[in-house]
PDB file of C-alpha atoms in Angstrom:
ATOM      1  CA  ILE A   1       1.567 -27.721-148.253  1.00  0.00           C
ATOM      2  CA  ILE A   2       0.611 -28.971-144.552  1.00  0.00           C
ATOM      3  CA  PRO A   3       2.336 -32.510-145.123  1.00  0.00           C
ATOM      4  CA  PHE A   4       5.424 -31.414-146.594  1.00  0.00           C
ATOM      5  CA  LEU A   5       6.194 -28.698-143.679  1.00  0.00           C
ATOM      6  CA  GLN A   6       5.390 -30.941-141.300  1.00  0.00           C
ATOM      7  CA  GLU A   7       7.873 -33.586-142.660  1.00  0.00           C
ATOM      8  CA  ILE A   8      10.962 -30.688-143.474  1.00  0.00           C
ATOM      9  CA  ALA A   9      10.349 -29.588-139.514  1.00  0.00           C
ATOM     10  CA  GLN A  10      11.791 -32.970-139.092  1.00  0.00           C
ATOM     11  CA  ASN A  11      14.030 -33.494-141.293  1.00  0.00           C
ATOM     12  CA  ASN A  12      15.990 -30.075-142.174  1.00  0.00           C
ATOM     13  CA  ASN A  13      18.821 -30.966-143.722  1.00  0.00           C
ATOM     14  CA  ARG A  14      20.172 -31.246-147.655  1.00  0.00           C
ATOM     15  CA  GLU A  15      20.038 -34.842-148.012  1.00  0.00           C
ATOM     16  CA  TRP A  16      16.470 -35.200-147.314  1.00  0.00           C
ATOM     17  CA  PHE A  17      15.254 -31.955-149.229  1.00  0.00           C
ATOM     18  CA  ASN A  18      17.150 -33.732-152.384  1.00  0.00           C
ATOM     19  CA  ASP A  19      15.438 -36.656-152.052  1.00  0.00           C
ATOM     20  CA  ASN A  20      12.109 -34.996-151.336  1.00  0.00           C
ATOM     21  CA  LYS A  21      11.796 -32.464-154.161  1.00  0.00           C
ATOM     22  CA  LYS A  22       9.213 -33.555-155.832  1.00  0.00           C
ATOM     23  CA  ASN A  23       6.580 -33.296-152.593  1.00  0.00           C
ATOM     24  CA  TYR A  24       7.908 -29.600-152.191  1.00  0.00           C
ATOM     25  CA  LYS A  25       7.341 -28.456-156.018  1.00  0.00           C
ATOM     26  CA  GLU A  26       4.022 -29.951-155.275  1.00  0.00           C
ATOM     27  CA  ALA A  27       3.441 -28.073-152.443  1.00  0.00           C
ATOM     28  CA  LEU A  28       4.609 -25.119-153.987  1.00  0.00           C
ATOM     29  CA  VAL A  29       2.700 -25.158-156.624  1.00  0.00           C
ATOM     30  CA  GLU A  30      -0.425 -25.566-154.470  1.00  0.00           C
ATOM     31  CA  PHE A  31       0.936 -22.866-152.654  1.00  0.00           C
ATOM     32  CA  GLU A  32       1.172 -20.724-156.003  1.00  0.00           C
ATOM     33  CA  ASN A  33      -2.196 -21.380-156.980  1.00  0.00           C
ATOM     34  CA  LEU A  34      -3.583 -20.151-153.698  1.00  0.00           C
ATOM     35  CA  MET A  35      -1.911 -16.776-153.960  1.00  0.00           C
ATOM     36  CA  GLN A  36      -3.021 -16.210-157.696  1.00  0.00           C
ATOM     37  CA  GLN A  37      -6.581 -16.382-155.894  1.00  0.00           C
ATOM     38  CA  LEU A  38      -5.652 -14.021-153.287  1.00  0.00           C
ATOM     39  CA  ILE A  39      -3.798 -11.583-155.510  1.00  0.00           C
ATOM     40  CA  GLU A  40      -7.068 -11.570-157.625  1.00  0.00           C
ATOM     41  CA  ARG A  41      -8.969 -11.255-154.493  1.00  0.00           C
ATOM     42  CA  ILE A  42      -7.163  -8.416-153.162  1.00  0.00           C
ATOM     43  CA  SER A  43      -6.830  -6.442-156.391  1.00  0.00           C
ATOM     44  CA  LEU A  44     -10.500  -5.718-156.564  1.00  0.00           C
ATOM     45  CA  PHE A  45     -10.048  -3.194-153.237  1.00  0.00           C
ATOM     46  CA  ASP A  46      -6.075  -2.505-153.887  1.00  0.00           C
ATOM     47  CA  HIS A  47      -5.591  -1.843-157.574  1.00  0.00           C
ATOM     48  CA  ASP A  48      -1.513  -1.612-156.670  1.00  0.00           C
ATOM     49  CA  ILE A  49      -0.953  -5.276-156.122  1.00  0.00           C
ATOM     50  CA  SER A  50      -3.228  -6.406-159.605  1.00  0.00           C
ATOM     51  CA  ASP A  51      -0.083  -6.870-161.726  1.00  0.00           C
ATOM     52  CA  LEU A  52       1.613  -9.105-159.194  1.00  0.00           C
ATOM     53  CA  THR A  53       2.547 -12.696-159.824  1.00  0.00           C
ATOM     54  CA  PRO A  54       2.335 -15.705-157.387  1.00  0.00           C
ATOM     55  CA  LYS A  55       6.188 -15.979-158.057  1.00  0.00           C
ATOM     56  CA  SER A  56       6.786 -12.053-157.275  1.00  0.00           C
ATOM     57  CA  THR A  57       5.182 -12.590-153.742  1.00  0.00           C
ATOM     58  CA  ILE A  58       6.534 -15.642-152.320  1.00  0.00           C
ATOM     59  CA  PHE A  59       9.362 -15.840-150.325  1.00  0.00           C
ATOM     60  CA  ARG A  60      12.224 -18.398-150.876  1.00  0.00           C
ATOM     61  CA  ILE A  61      12.269 -21.684-148.554  1.00  0.00           C
ATOM     62  CA  TYR A  62      16.173 -21.425-148.632  1.00  0.00           C
ATOM     63  CA  ARG A  63      17.636 -19.731-145.483  1.00  0.00           C
ATOM     64  CA  ASP A  64      20.473 -17.371-145.233  1.00  0.00           C
ATOM     65  CA  THR A  65      22.562 -18.744-142.767  1.00  0.00           C
ATOM     66  CA  ARG A  66      25.777 -16.979-143.091  1.00  0.00           C
ATOM     67  CA  PHE A  67      25.057 -14.228-139.901  1.00  0.00           C
ATOM     68  CA  SER A  68      22.865 -16.486-138.140  1.00  0.00           C
ATOM     69  CA  HIS A  69      22.990 -19.576-135.427  1.00  0.00           C
ATOM     70  CA  ASN A  70      20.428 -21.478-136.488  1.00  0.00           C
ATOM     71  CA  LYS A  71      22.297 -23.596-139.208  1.00  0.00           C
ATOM     72  CA  GLN A  72      19.292 -25.203-140.983  1.00  0.00           C
ATOM     73  CA  PRO A  73      19.356 -25.006-144.386  1.00  0.00           C
ATOM     74  CA  TYR A  74      15.571 -24.509-144.830  1.00  0.00           C
ATOM     75  CA  LYS A  75      12.581 -22.746-143.964  1.00  0.00           C
ATOM     76  CA  THR A  76       9.925 -24.450-141.982  1.00  0.00           C
ATOM     77  CA  HIS A  77       7.075 -22.236-143.320  1.00  0.00           C
ATOM     78  CA  PHE A  78       5.787 -20.861-146.505  1.00  0.00           C
ATOM     79  CA  GLY A  79       5.589 -16.999-146.621  1.00  0.00           C
ATOM     80  CA  ALA A  80       4.247 -14.496-149.138  1.00  0.00           C
ATOM     81  CA  TYR A  81       4.172 -10.761-149.343  1.00  0.00           C
ATOM     82  CA  MET A  82       1.476  -8.709-151.777  1.00  0.00           C
ATOM     83  CA  ALA A  83       2.763  -5.370-152.223  1.00  0.00           C
ATOM     84  CA  LYS A  84       3.295  -2.773-154.667  1.00  0.00           C
ATOM     85  CA  LYS A  85       6.596  -3.902-156.539  1.00  0.00           C
ATOM     86  CA  GLY A  86       6.656  -7.252-155.009  1.00  0.00           C
ATOM     87  CA  ARG A  87       7.875  -8.818-151.832  1.00  0.00           C
ATOM     88  CA  LYS A  88      11.172  -6.724-152.138  1.00  0.00           C
ATOM     89  CA  SER A  89       9.649  -3.291-152.084  1.00  0.00           C
ATOM     90  CA  GLN A  90       9.753  -1.249-149.470  1.00  0.00           C
ATOM     91  CA  TYR A  91       5.943  -1.138-149.940  1.00  0.00           C
ATOM     92  CA  ALA A  92       3.495  -1.534-147.002  1.00  0.00           C
ATOM     93  CA  GLY A  93       1.307  -4.630-147.864  1.00  0.00           C
ATOM     94  CA  TYR A  94      -0.447  -7.899-147.196  1.00  0.00           C
ATOM     95  CA  TYR A  95       1.674 -11.034-146.012  1.00  0.00           C
ATOM     96  CA  LEU A  96       0.365 -14.634-145.283  1.00  0.00           C
ATOM     97  CA  HIS A  97       2.410 -17.021-143.221  1.00  0.00           C
ATOM     98  CA  ILE A  98       1.713 -21.081-143.036  1.00  0.00           C
ATOM     99  CA  GLU A  99       3.558 -23.063-140.852  1.00  0.00           C
ATOM    100  CA  PRO A 100       1.997 -26.043-138.876  1.00  0.00           C
ATOM    101  CA  GLY A 101       1.634 -24.077-134.701  1.00  0.00           C
ATOM    102  CA  ASN A 102       2.142 -20.741-136.321  1.00  0.00           C
ATOM    103  CA  SER A 103      -0.092 -19.972-139.234  1.00  0.00           C
ATOM    104  CA  PHE A 104      -1.056 -15.865-139.615  1.00  0.00           C
ATOM    105  CA  LEU A 105      -2.075 -13.545-142.093  1.00  0.00           C
ATOM    106  CA  GLY A 106      -1.341  -9.608-141.404  1.00  0.00           C
ATOM    107  CA  GLY A 107       0.286  -6.685-143.186  1.00  0.00           C
ATOM    108  CA  GLY A 108       1.604  -3.051-142.924  1.00  0.00           C
ATOM    109  CA  ILE A 109       4.719  -2.789-142.766  1.00  0.00           C
ATOM    110  CA  TYR A 110       8.149  -4.402-141.361  1.00  0.00           C
ATOM    111  CA  ARG A 111      11.521  -2.928-140.738  1.00  0.00           C
ATOM    112  CA  PRO A 112      10.848  -0.505-143.107  1.00  0.00           C
ATOM    113  CA  ASP A 113      14.314   1.387-144.244  1.00  0.00           C
ATOM    114  CA  ALA A 114      15.584   5.138-142.605  1.00  0.00           C
ATOM    115  CA  THR A 115      13.899   7.039-145.417  1.00  0.00           C
ATOM    116  CA  ALA A 116      10.683   5.195-145.350  1.00  0.00           C
ATOM    117  CA  LEU A 117      10.352   5.155-141.518  1.00  0.00           C
ATOM    118  CA  LYS A 118      10.993   8.942-141.692  1.00  0.00           C
ATOM    119  CA  LYS A 119       8.381   9.905-144.072  1.00  0.00           C
ATOM    120  CA  ILE A 120       5.806   7.843-142.226  1.00  0.00           C
ATOM    121  CA  ARG A 121       6.333   9.557-138.958  1.00  0.00           C
ATOM    122  CA  GLN A 122       6.254  12.581-140.551  1.00  0.00           C
ATOM    123  CA  GLN A 123       2.636  11.187-141.825  1.00  0.00           C
ATOM    124  CA  ILE A 124       2.148  10.515-138.095  1.00  0.00           C
ATOM    125  CA  ASP A 125       3.181  13.991-137.015  1.00  0.00           C
ATOM    126  CA  TYR A 126       1.193  15.942-139.707  1.00  0.00           C
ATOM    127  CA  ASN A 127      -1.828  13.440-139.373  1.00  0.00           C
ATOM    128  CA  ALA A 128      -1.868  11.051-136.728  1.00  0.00           C
ATOM    129  CA  GLU A 129      -5.918  11.497-136.520  1.00  0.00           C
ATOM    130  CA  GLU A 130      -6.584   9.290-139.566  1.00  0.00           C
ATOM    131  CA  LEU A 131      -4.157   6.730-138.068  1.00  0.00           C
ATOM    132  CA  ARG A 132      -5.865   6.146-135.034  1.00  0.00           C
ATOM    133  CA  LYS A 133      -8.912   6.405-136.777  1.00  0.00           C
ATOM    134  CA  ILE A 134      -7.998   3.441-139.061  1.00  0.00           C
ATOM    135  CA  ILE A 135      -6.652   0.986-135.756  1.00  0.00           C
ATOM    136  CA  ASN A 136      -9.765   1.873-134.177  1.00  0.00           C
ATOM    137  CA  HIS A 137     -12.378   1.022-136.515  1.00  0.00           C
ATOM    138  CA  SER A 138     -14.350  -1.941-135.158  1.00  0.00           C
ATOM    139  CA  ASP A 139     -13.101  -4.489-138.306  1.00  0.00           C
ATOM    140  CA  PHE A 140      -9.663  -3.436-137.413  1.00  0.00           C
ATOM    141  CA  LYS A 141     -10.265  -3.725-133.915  1.00  0.00           C
ATOM    142  CA  GLN A 142     -12.456  -7.262-133.797  1.00  0.00           C
ATOM    143  CA  ILE A 143      -9.870  -8.904-136.158  1.00  0.00           C
ATOM    144  CA  TYR A 144      -6.737  -8.060-135.349  1.00  0.00           C
ATOM    145  CA  GLY A 145      -6.855  -6.133-132.052  1.00  0.00           C
ATOM    146  CA  VAL A 146      -4.000  -3.391-131.963  1.00  0.00           C
ATOM    147  CA  LEU A 147      -1.098  -2.219-134.003  1.00  0.00           C
ATOM    148  CA  GLU A 148       1.676  -4.579-133.456  1.00  0.00           C
ATOM    149  CA  GLY A 149       5.448  -3.680-134.306  1.00  0.00           C
ATOM    150  CA  GLU A 150       8.878  -3.544-132.156  1.00  0.00           C
ATOM    151  CA  LYS A 151       9.237   0.097-130.849  1.00  0.00           C
ATOM    152  CA  LEU A 152      11.850   1.984-129.515  1.00  0.00           C
ATOM    153  CA  LYS A 153      12.511   2.629-125.832  1.00  0.00           C
ATOM    154  CA  THR A 154      13.237   6.473-126.189  1.00  0.00           C
ATOM    155  CA  SER A 155      11.876   8.669-128.727  1.00  0.00           C
ATOM    156  CA  PRO A 156      13.034   9.118-132.283  1.00  0.00           C
ATOM    157  CA  ARG A 157      15.324  11.780-133.187  1.00  0.00           C
ATOM    158  CA  ASP A 158      13.668  15.209-133.728  1.00  0.00           C
ATOM    159  CA  TYR A 159      10.628  13.902-132.025  1.00  0.00           C
ATOM    160  CA  SER A 160       9.903  15.192-128.015  1.00  0.00           C
ATOM    161  CA  PRO A 161       9.186  12.874-125.523  1.00  0.00           C
ATOM    162  CA  ASP A 162       6.167  14.711-124.832  1.00  0.00           C
ATOM    163  CA  HIS A 163       4.808  14.506-128.636  1.00  0.00           C
ATOM    164  CA  PRO A 164       0.638  14.009-127.986  1.00  0.00           C
ATOM    165  CA  ASP A 165       1.210  11.174-130.460  1.00  0.00           C
ATOM    166  CA  ILE A 166       4.676   9.449-129.244  1.00  0.00           C
ATOM    167  CA  ASP A 167       3.116   6.311-128.584  1.00  0.00           C
ATOM    168  CA  LEU A 168       2.425   5.924-132.585  1.00  0.00           C
ATOM    169  CA  LEU A 169       5.745   7.867-133.575  1.00  0.00           C
ATOM    170  CA  ASN A 170       7.803   5.203-131.160  1.00  0.00           C
ATOM    171  CA  HIS A 171       6.810   2.361-133.838  1.00  0.00           C
ATOM    172  CA  LYS A 172       9.713   0.758-135.696  1.00  0.00           C
ATOM    173  CA  ASP A 173       7.517  -1.567-137.522  1.00  0.00           C
ATOM    174  CA  PHE A 174       3.584  -1.054-138.463  1.00  0.00           C
ATOM    175  CA  VAL A 175       1.989  -4.474-138.361  1.00  0.00           C
ATOM    176  CA  ALA A 176      -1.152  -6.327-137.982  1.00  0.00           C
ATOM    177  CA  THR A 177      -1.805 -10.024-137.669  1.00  0.00           C
ATOM    178  CA  THR A 178      -4.003 -12.700-136.851  1.00  0.00           C
ATOM    179  CA  PRO A 179      -3.706 -16.227-136.517  1.00  0.00           C
ATOM    180  CA  PHE A 180      -5.126 -19.649-137.753  1.00  0.00           C
ATOM    181  CA  ASP A 181      -5.297 -22.985-137.898  1.00  0.00           C
ATOM    182  CA  GLN A 182      -3.202 -24.087-140.792  1.00  0.00           C
ATOM    183  CA  HIS A 183      -5.845 -26.769-141.427  1.00  0.00           C
ATOM    184  CA  TYR A 184      -8.016 -23.922-142.324  1.00  0.00           C
ATOM    185  CA  ILE A 185      -6.495 -23.498-145.633  1.00  0.00           C
ATOM    186  CA  THR A 186      -8.106 -26.578-146.432  1.00  0.00           C
ATOM    187  CA  GLU A 187     -11.785 -25.145-146.206  1.00  0.00           C
ATOM    188  CA  PRO A 188     -13.702 -23.556-148.979  1.00  0.00           C
ATOM    189  CA  THR A 189     -14.310 -20.525-147.328  1.00  0.00           C
ATOM    190  CA  PHE A 190     -10.599 -20.084-146.702  1.00  0.00           C
ATOM    191  CA  ILE A 191      -9.815 -17.417-149.687  1.00  0.00           C
ATOM    192  CA  GLU A 192     -13.204 -15.484-148.857  1.00  0.00           C
ATOM    193  CA  ALA A 193     -12.654 -15.119-145.603  1.00  0.00           C
ATOM    194  CA  SER A 194      -8.908 -14.043-145.761  1.00  0.00           C
ATOM    195  CA  THR A 195      -9.407 -11.763-148.300  1.00  0.00           C
ATOM    196  CA  THR A 196     -12.167 -10.120-145.857  1.00  0.00           C
ATOM    197  CA  LYS A 197      -9.507  -9.897-143.337  1.00  0.00           C
ATOM    198  CA  PHE A 198      -7.184  -8.478-145.780  1.00  0.00           C
ATOM    199  CA  LYS A 199      -9.695  -5.935-147.008  1.00  0.00           C
ATOM    200  CA  ALA A 200      -9.988  -4.622-143.089  1.00  0.00           C
ATOM    201  CA  LEU A 201      -5.873  -3.643-143.367  1.00  0.00           C
ATOM    202  CA  ASN A 202      -6.154  -1.985-146.695  1.00  0.00           C
ATOM    203  CA  PRO A 203      -6.928   1.660-144.989  1.00  0.00           C
ATOM    204  CA  LEU A 204      -3.500   0.887-143.041  1.00  0.00           C
ATOM    205  CA  VAL A 205      -1.618  -0.118-146.167  1.00  0.00           C
ATOM    206  CA  LYS A 206      -2.523   3.336-148.003  1.00  0.00           C
ATOM    207  CA  TYR A 207      -2.103   5.461-145.374  1.00  0.00           C
ATOM    208  CA  LEU A 208       1.521   3.778-144.857  1.00  0.00           C
ATOM    209  CA  ASN A 209       2.020   3.926-148.493  1.00  0.00           C
ATOM    210  CA  HIS A 210       0.691   7.699-148.892  1.00  0.00           C
ATOM    211  CA  ALA A 211       3.355   8.522-146.665  1.00  0.00           C
ATOM    212  CA  ILE A 212       6.156   6.902-148.309  1.00  0.00           C
ATOM    213  CA  ASP A 213       4.996   7.602-151.861  1.00  0.00           C
ATOM    214  CA  TYR A 214       5.568  11.528-150.612  1.00  0.00           C
ATOM    215  CA  ILE A 215       8.426  13.348-151.961  1.00  0.00           C
ATOM    216  CA  ASP A 216       9.801  16.578-150.711  1.00  0.00           C
ATOM    217  CA  GLU A 217       9.906  18.953-153.575  1.00  0.00           C
ATOM    218  CA  GLU A 218      11.936  22.478-153.249  1.00  0.00           C
ATOM    219  CA  PRO A 219       9.293  24.858-154.588  1.00  0.00           C
ATOM    220  CA  VAL A 220      10.507  26.120-158.473  1.00  0.00           C
ATOM    221  CA  ILE A 221      10.790  29.531-158.483  1.00  0.00           C
ATOM    222  CA  LYS A 222      10.313  31.516-161.371  1.00  0.00           C
ATOM    223  CA  PHE A 223      11.694  34.854-162.687  1.00  0.00           C
TER     224      PHE A 223
END
């Protein structure tokens, strides 16, 4: 995995990639094996991802360059998102990113759509105390530090700037990350240590997904 990523960072073009596709496929198989181990471990405390396969979590290496100034055709990292219904879902989950000089793991939810974001903010408005308890827990703070993510410069629609939980309501993302040296993936303790770090994120993932799964229903009036 690491040698391939180092090489593609220096040779990000289709000709080199086609000539070295065998190396890419070998690296991808190793990454799939890594993800299979993580899925099995995380499933022990989060049953929502127990039916995932590595292929349903791993992002394609091909970049979409249509609307980007960066026209390099390939990503220089391997990334995988373990969430209910797979990487394309709107659910919160767990993310692994391997890139020379910029490897990290973490999770939560990044850029939720308008419906999911509205539900999360409603959950915060109703029960911000639980979210604060989660992000102030010693395990979360020791591993991740703080809740990250882009914030609005003003208050969200329907919420006053003076709302006591405006610091949480202003979030557009609800994520937490922790870096690691890319060579750490070769250590025998990597899977176990990563699982421990992902487990510290589970309360945040559950909180966010509880909000997303909540459906407003009109009361049924029987005559």
